[in-house]
PDB file of C-alpha atoms and ligand atoms in Angstrom:
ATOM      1  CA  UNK A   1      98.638 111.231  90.570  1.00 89.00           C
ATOM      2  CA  UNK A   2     101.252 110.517  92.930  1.00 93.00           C
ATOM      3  CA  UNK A   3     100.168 108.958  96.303  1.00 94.00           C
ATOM      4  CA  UNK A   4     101.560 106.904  99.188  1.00 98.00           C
ATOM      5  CA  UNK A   5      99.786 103.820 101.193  1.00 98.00           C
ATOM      6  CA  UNK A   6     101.811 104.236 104.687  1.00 98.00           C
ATOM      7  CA  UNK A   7     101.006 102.447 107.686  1.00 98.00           C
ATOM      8  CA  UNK A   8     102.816  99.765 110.336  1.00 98.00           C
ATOM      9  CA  UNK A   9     103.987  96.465 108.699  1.00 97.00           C
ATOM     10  CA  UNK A  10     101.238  93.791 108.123  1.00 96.00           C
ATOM     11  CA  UNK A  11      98.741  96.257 108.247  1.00 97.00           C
ATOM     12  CA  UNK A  12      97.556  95.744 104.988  1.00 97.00           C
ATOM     13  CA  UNK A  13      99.541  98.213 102.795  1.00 97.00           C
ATOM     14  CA  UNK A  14     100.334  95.510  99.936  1.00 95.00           C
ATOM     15  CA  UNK A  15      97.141  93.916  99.645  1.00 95.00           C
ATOM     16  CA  UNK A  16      95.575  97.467  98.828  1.00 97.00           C
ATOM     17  CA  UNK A  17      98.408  98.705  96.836  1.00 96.00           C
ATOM     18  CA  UNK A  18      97.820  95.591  94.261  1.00 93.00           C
ATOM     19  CA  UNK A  19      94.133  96.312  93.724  1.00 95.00           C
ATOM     20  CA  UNK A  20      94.632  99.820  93.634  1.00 94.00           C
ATOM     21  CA  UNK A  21      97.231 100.015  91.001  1.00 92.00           C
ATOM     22  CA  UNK A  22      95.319  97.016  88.838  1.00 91.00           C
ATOM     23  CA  UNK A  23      92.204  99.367  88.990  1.00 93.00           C
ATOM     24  CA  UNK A  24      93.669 102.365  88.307  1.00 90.00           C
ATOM     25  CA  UNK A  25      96.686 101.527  86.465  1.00 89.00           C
ATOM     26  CA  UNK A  26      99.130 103.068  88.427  1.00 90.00           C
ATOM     27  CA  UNK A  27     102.823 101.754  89.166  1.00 91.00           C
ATOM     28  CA  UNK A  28     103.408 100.347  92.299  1.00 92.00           C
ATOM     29  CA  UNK A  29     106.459 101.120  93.656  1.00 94.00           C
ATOM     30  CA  UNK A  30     107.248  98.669  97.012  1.00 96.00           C
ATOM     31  CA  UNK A  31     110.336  98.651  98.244  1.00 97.00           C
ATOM     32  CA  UNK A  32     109.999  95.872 100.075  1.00 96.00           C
ATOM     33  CA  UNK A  33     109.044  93.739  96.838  1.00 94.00           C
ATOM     34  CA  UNK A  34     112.025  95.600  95.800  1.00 95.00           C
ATOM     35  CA  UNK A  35     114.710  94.069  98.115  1.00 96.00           C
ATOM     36  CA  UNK A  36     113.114  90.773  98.506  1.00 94.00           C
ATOM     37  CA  UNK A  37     113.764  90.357  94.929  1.00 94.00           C
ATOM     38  CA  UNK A  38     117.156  90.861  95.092  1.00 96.00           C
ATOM     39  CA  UNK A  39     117.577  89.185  98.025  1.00 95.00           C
ATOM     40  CA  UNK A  40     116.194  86.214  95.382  1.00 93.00           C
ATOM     41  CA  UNK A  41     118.336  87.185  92.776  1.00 95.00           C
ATOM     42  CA  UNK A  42     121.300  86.824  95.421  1.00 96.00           C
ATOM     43  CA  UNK A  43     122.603  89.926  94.429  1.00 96.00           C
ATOM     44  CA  UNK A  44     125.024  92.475  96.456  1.00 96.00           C
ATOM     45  CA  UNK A  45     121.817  94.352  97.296  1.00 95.00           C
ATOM     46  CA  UNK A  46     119.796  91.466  98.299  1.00 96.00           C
ATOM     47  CA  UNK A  47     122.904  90.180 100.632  1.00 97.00           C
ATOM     48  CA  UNK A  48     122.977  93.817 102.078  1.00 97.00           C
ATOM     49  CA  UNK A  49     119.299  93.707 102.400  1.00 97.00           C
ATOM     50  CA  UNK A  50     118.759  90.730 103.642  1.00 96.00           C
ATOM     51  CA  UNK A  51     121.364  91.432 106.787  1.00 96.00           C
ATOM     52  CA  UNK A  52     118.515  94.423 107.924  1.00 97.00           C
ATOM     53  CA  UNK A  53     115.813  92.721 107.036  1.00 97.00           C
ATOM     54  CA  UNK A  54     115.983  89.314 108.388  1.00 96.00           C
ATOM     55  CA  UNK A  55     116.105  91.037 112.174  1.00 96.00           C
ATOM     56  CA  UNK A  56     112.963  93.223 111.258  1.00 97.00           C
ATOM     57  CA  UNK A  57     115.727  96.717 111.118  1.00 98.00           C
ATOM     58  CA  UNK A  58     115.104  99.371 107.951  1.00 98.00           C
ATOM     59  CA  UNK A  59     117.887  99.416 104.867  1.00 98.00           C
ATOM     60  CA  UNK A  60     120.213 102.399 105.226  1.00 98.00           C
ATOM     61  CA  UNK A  61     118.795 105.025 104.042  1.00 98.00           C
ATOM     62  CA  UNK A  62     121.085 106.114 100.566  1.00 97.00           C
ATOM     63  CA  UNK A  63     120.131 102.694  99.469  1.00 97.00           C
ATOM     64  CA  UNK A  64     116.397 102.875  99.463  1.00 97.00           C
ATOM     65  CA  UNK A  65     116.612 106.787  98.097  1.00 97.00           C
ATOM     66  CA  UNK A  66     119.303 105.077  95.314  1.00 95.00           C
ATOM     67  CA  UNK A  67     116.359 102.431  94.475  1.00 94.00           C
ATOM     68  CA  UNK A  68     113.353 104.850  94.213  1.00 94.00           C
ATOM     69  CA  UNK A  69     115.906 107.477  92.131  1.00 91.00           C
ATOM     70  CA  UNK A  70     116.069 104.658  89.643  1.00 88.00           C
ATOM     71  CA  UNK A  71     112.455 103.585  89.783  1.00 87.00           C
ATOM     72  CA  UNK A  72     111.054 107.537  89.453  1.00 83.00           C
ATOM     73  CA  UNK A  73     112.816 108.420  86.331  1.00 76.00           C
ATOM     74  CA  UNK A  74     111.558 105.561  84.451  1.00 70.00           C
ATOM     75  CA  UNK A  75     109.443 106.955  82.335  1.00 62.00           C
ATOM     76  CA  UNK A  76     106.805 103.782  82.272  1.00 65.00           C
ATOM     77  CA  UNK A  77     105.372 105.620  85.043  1.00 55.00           C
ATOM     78  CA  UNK A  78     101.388 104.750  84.282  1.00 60.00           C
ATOM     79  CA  UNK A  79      98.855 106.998  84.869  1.00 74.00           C
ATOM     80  CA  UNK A  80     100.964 108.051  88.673  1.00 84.00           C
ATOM     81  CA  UNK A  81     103.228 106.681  91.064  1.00 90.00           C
ATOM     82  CA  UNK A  82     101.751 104.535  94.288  1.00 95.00           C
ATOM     83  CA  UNK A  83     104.755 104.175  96.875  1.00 97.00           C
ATOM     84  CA  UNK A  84     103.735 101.322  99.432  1.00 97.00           C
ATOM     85  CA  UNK A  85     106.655 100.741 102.349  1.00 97.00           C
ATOM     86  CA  UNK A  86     108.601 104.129 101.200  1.00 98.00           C
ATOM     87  CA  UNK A  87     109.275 106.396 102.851  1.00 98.00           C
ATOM     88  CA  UNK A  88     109.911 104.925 106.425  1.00 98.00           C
ATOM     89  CA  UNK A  89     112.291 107.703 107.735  1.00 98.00           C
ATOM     90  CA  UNK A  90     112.055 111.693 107.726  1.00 97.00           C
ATOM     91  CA  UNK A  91     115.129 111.670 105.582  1.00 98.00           C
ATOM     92  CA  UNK A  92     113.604 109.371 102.823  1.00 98.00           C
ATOM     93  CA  UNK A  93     110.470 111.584 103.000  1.00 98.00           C
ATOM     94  CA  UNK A  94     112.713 115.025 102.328  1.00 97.00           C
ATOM     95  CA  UNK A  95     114.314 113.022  99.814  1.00 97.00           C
ATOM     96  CA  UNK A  96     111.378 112.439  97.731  1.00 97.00           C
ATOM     97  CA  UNK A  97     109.997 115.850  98.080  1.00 96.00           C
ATOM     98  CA  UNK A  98     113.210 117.000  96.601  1.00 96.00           C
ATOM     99  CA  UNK A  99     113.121 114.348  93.634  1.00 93.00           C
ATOM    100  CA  UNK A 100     109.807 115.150  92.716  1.00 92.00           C
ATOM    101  CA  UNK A 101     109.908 118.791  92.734  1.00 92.00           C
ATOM    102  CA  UNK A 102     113.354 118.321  90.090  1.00 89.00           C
ATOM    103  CA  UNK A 103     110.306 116.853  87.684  1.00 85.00           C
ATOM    104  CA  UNK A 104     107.690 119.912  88.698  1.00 89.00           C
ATOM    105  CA  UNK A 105     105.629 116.877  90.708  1.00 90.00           C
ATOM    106  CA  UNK A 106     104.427 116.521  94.420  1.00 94.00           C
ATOM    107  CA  UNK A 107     102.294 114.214  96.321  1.00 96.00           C
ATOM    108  CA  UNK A 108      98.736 114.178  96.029  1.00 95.00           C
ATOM    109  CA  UNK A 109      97.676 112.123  99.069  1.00 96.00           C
ATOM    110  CA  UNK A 110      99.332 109.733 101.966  1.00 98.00           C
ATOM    111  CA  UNK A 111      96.671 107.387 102.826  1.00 98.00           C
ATOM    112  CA  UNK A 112      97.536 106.123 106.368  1.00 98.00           C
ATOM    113  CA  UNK A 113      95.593 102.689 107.289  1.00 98.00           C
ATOM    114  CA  UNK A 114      95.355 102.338 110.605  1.00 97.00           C
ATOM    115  CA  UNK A 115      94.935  99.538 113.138  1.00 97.00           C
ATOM    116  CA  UNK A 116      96.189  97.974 116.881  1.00 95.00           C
ATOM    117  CA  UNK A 117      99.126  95.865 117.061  1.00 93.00           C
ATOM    118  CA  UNK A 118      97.109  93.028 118.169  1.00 93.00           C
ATOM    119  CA  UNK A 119      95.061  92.722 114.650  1.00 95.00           C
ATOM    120  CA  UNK A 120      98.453  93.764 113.146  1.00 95.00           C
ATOM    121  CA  UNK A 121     100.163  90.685 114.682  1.00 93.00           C
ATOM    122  CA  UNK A 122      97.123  87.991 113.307  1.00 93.00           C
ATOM    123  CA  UNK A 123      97.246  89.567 109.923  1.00 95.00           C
ATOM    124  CA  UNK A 124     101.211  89.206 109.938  1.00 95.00           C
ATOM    125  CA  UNK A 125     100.954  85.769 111.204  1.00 93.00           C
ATOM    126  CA  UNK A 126      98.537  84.228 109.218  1.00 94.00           C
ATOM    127  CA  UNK A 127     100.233  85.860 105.617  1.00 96.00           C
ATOM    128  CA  UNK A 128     101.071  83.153 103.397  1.00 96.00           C
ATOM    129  CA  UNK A 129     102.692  84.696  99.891  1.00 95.00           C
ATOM    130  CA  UNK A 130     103.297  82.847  96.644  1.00 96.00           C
ATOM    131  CA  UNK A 131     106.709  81.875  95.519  1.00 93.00           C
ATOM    132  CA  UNK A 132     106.008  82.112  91.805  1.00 93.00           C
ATOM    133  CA  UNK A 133     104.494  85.131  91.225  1.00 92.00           C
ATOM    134  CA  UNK A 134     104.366  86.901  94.959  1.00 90.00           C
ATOM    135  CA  UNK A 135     100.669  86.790  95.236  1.00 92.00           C
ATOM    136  CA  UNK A 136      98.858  87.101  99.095  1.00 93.00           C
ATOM    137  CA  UNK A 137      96.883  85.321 101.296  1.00 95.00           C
ATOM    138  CA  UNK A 138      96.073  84.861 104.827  1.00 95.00           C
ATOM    139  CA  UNK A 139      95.194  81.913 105.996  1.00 95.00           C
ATOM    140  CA  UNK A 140      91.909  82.623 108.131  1.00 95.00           C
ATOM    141  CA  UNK A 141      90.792  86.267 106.147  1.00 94.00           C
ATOM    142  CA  UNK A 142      91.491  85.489 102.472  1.00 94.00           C
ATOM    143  CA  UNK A 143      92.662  81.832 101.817  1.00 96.00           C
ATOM    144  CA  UNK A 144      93.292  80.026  98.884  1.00 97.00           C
ATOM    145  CA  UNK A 145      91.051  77.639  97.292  1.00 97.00           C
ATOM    146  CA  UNK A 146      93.758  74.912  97.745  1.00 96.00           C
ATOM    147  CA  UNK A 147      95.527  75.199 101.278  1.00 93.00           C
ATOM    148  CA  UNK A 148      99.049  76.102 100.368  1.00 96.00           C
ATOM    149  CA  UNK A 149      99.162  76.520  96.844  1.00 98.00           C
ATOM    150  CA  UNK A 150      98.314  79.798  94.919  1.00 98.00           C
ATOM    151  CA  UNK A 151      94.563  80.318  93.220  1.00 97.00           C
ATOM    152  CA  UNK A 152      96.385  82.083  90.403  1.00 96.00           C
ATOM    153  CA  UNK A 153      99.981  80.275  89.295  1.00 97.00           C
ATOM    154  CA  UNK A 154      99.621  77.328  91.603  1.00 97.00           C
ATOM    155  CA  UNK A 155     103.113  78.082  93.075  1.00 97.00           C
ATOM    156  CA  UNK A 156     103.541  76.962  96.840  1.00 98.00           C
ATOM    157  CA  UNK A 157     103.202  79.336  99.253  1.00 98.00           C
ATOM    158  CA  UNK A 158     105.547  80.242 102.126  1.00 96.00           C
ATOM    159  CA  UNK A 159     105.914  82.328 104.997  1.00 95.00           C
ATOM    160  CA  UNK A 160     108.427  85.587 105.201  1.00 93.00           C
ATOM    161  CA  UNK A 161     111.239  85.232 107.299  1.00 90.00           C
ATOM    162  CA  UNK A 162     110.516  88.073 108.987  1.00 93.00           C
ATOM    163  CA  UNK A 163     107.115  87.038 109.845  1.00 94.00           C
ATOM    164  CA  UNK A 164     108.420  85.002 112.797  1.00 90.00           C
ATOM    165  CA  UNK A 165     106.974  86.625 116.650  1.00 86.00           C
ATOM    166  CA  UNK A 166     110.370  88.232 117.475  1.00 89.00           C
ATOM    167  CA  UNK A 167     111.056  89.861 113.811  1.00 93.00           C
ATOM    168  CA  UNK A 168     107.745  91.046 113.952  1.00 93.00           C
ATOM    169  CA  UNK A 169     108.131  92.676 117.719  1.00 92.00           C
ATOM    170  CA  UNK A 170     111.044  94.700 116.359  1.00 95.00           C
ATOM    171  CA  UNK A 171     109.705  95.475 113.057  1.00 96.00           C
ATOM    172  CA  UNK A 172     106.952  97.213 115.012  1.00 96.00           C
ATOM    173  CA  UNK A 173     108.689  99.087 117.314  1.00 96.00           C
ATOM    174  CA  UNK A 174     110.909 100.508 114.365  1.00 97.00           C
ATOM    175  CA  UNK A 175     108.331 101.654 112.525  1.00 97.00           C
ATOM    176  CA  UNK A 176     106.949 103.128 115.951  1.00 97.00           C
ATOM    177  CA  UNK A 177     110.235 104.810 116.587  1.00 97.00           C
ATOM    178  CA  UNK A 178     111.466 105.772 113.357  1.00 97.00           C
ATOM    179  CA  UNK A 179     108.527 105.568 110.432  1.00 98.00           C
ATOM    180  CA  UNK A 180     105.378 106.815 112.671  1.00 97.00           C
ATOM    181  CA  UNK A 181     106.726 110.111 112.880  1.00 96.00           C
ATOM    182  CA  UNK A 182     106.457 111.406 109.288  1.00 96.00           C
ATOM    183  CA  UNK A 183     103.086 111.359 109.752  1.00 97.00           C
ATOM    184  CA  UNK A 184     103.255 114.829 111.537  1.00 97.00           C
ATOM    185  CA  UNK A 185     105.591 115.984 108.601  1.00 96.00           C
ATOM    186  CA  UNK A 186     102.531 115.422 106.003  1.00 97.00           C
ATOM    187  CA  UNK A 187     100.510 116.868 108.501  1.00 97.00           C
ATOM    188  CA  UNK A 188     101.670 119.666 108.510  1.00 95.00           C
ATOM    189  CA  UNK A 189     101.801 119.198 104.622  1.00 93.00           C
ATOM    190  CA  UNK A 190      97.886 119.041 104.161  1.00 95.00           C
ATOM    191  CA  UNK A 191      97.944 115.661 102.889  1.00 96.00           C
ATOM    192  CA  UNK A 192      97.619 112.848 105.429  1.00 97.00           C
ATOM    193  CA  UNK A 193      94.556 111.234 105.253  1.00 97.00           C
ATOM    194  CA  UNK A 194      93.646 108.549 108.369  1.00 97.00           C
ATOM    195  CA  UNK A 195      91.670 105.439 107.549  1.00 97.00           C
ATOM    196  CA  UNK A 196      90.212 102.804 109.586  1.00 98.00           C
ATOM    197  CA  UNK A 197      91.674  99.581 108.671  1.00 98.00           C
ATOM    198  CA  UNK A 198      89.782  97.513 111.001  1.00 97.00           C
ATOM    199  CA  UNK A 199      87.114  95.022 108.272  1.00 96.00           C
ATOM    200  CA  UNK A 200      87.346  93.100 105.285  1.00 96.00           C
ATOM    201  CA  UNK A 201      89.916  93.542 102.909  1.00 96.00           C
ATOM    202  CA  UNK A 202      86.934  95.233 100.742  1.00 97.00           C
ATOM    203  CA  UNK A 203      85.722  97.416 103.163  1.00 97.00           C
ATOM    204  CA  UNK A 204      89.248  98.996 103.027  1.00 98.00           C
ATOM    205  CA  UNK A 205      89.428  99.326  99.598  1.00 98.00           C
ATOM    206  CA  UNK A 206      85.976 101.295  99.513  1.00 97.00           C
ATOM    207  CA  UNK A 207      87.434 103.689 102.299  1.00 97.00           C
ATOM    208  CA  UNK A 208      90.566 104.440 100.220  1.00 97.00           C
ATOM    209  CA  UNK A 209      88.563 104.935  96.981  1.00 95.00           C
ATOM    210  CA  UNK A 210      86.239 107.530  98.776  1.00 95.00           C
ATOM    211  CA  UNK A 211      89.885 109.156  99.405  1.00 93.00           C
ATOM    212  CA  UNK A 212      91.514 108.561  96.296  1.00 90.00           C
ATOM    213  CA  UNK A 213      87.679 110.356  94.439  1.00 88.00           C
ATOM    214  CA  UNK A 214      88.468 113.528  96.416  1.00 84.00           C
ATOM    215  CA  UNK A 215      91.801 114.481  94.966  1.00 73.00           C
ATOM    216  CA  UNK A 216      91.220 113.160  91.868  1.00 61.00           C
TER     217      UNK A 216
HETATM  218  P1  AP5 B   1     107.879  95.572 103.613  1.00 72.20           P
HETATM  219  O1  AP5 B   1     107.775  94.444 102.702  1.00 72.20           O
HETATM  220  O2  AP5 B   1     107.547  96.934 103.146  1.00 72.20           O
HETATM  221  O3  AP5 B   1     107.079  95.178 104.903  1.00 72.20           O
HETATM  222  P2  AP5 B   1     106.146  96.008 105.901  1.00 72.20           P
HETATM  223  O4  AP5 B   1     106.023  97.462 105.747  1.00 72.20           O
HETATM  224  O5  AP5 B   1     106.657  95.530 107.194  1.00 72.20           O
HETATM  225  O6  AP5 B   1     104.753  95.581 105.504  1.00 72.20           O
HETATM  226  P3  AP5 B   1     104.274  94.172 105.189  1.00 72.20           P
HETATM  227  O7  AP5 B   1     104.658  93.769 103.797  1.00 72.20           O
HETATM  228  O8  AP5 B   1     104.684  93.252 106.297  1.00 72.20           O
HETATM  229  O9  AP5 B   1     102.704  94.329 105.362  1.00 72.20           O
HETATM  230  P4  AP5 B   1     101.603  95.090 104.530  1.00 72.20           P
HETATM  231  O10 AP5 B   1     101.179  96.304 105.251  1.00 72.20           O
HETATM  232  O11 AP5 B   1     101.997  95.215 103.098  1.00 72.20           O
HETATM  233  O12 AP5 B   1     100.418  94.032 104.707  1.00 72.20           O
HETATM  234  P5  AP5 B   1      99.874  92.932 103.691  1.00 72.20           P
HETATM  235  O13 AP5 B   1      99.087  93.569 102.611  1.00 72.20           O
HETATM  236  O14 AP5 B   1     100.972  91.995 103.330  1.00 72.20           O
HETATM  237  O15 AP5 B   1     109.369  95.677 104.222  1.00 72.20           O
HETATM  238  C1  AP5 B   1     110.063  94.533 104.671  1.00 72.20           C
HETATM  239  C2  AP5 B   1     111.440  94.950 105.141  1.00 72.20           C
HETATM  240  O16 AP5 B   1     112.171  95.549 104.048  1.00 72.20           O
HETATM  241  C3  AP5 B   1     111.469  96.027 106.226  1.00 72.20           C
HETATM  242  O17 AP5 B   1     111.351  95.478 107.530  1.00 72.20           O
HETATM  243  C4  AP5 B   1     112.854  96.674 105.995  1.00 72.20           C
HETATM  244  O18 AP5 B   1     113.883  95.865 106.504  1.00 72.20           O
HETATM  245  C5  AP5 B   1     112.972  96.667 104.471  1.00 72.20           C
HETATM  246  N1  AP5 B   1     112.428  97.886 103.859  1.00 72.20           N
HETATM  247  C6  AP5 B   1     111.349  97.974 103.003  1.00 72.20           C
HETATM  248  N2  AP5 B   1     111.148  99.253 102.638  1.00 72.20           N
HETATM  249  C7  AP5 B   1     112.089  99.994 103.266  1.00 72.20           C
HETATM  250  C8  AP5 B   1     112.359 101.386 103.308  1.00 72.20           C
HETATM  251  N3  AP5 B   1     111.609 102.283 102.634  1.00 72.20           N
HETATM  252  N4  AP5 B   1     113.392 101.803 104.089  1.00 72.20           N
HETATM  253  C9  AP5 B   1     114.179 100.927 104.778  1.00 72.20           C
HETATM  254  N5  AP5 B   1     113.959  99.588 104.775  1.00 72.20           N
HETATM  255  C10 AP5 B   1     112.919  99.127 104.026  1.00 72.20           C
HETATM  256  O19 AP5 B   1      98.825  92.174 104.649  1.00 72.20           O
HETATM  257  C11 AP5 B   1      99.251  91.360 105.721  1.00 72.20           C
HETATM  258  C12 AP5 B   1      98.327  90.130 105.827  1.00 72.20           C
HETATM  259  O20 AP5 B   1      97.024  90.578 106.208  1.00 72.20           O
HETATM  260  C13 AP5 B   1      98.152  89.348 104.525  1.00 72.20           C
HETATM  261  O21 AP5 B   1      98.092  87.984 104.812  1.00 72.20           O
HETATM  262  C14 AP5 B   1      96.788  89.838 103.971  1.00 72.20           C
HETATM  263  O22 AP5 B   1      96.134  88.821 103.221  1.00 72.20           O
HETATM  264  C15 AP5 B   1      96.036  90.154 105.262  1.00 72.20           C
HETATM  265  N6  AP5 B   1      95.102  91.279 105.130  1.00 72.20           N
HETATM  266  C16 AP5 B   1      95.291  92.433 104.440  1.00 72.20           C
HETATM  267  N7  AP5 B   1      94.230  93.260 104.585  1.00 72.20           N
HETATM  268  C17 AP5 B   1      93.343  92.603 105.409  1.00 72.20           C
HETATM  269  C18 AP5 B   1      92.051  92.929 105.930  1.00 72.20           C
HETATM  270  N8  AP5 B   1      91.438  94.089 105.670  1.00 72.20           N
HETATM  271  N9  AP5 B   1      91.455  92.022 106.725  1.00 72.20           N
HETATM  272  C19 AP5 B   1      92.067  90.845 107.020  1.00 72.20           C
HETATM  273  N10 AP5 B   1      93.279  90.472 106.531  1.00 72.20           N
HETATM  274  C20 AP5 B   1      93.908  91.336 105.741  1.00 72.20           C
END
């Protein structure tokens, strides 16, 4: 099965990506995770990365199809492939179509969460992630048993850099102008599917396993 969690930044995409792929066994595929790696590892990706990231702008786009090229023909693909933060731009979402067809695949679903920008903005602003092993947390909806450290490594956590007010303004508006509008190409695809993100992290999850049981 081969699906995609899409949706505006902080709206929830991660969180719902880990628990879906730990259920279900599936590889999760973030590109975001992806660069901010690199950008870690201090590699010539992460410095290119990190240049578009840090003001809240996408990666070119032959980067991001270069990454997910790699990433799709390994062959530890699970039982399916769950892309969370890919693709952002018409051309990345043509670009997958075509990879996928080369191995006789397609997508199955493209689970869109949805939500305002004003919920968006206190989810975004109250993330805290683990430096150790990347784990979430907000500090109001799901904190840790210990404020600032992680429940499951006990690494500290921090905040993104591009979680400050201004990043997050333009992060927004890019995905408004330049991500939002592949939803009408799966439209007219079949395969969008609109959820309510609005509720508990669980509530969520049960709305996207009521999809995830139809096309399975
Ligand atoms: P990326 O890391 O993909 O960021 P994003 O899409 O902006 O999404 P976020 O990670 O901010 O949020 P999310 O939806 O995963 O929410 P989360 O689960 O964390 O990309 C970062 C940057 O990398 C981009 O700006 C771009 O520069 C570059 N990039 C990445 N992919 C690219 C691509 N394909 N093309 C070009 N550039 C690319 O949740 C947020 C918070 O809310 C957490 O604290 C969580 O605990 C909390 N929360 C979650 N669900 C709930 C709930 N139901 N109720 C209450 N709180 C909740």
């Amino acid at each position: 099965m081969i699906f995609i969690i899409f949706g505006p930044p902080g709206v929830g995409k991660g969180t719902q990506a880990a628990k879906i792929s730990q259920k279900y066994n599936f590889l999760h595929v973030s590109t975001g995770d992806i660069l901010r790696a690199s950008v870690k590892e201090g590699t010539e990706l992460g410095k290119l990365a990190k240049s578009y990231m840090d003001k809240g702008e996408l990666v070119p786009d032959n980067v991001i199809i270069g990454i997910i090229r790699e990433r799709i023909s390994d062959k530890d693909s699970k039982k399916g492939f769950l892309f969370d933060g890919f693709p952002r731009t018409i051309e990345q979402a043509e670009a997958l179509d075509n990879m996928l067809s080369k191995e006789g695949q397609k997508i199955d679903s493209v689970i869109s969460i949805e939500l305002s920008d004003e919920e968006i903005v206190k989810r975004i602003s109250g993330r805290r992630v683990c430096e150790k092993c990347g784990s979430m947390y907000h500090i109001i909806y799901d904190p840790p048993t210990n404020m600032g450290y992680c429940n499951k490594c006990g690494g500290g956590l921090y905040q993104r850099d591009d979680d400050s007010e201004d990043v997050i303004r333009t992060r927004l508006e890019v995905y408004r102008r330049q991500t939002e509008p592949i939803k009408k190409f799966y439209k007219r695809g079949g395969i969008l599917k609109r959820i309510d993100g609005l509720g508990t992290i669980d509530d969520v999850f049960s709305r996207i396993e009521k999809v995830l049981k139809g096309i399975g």
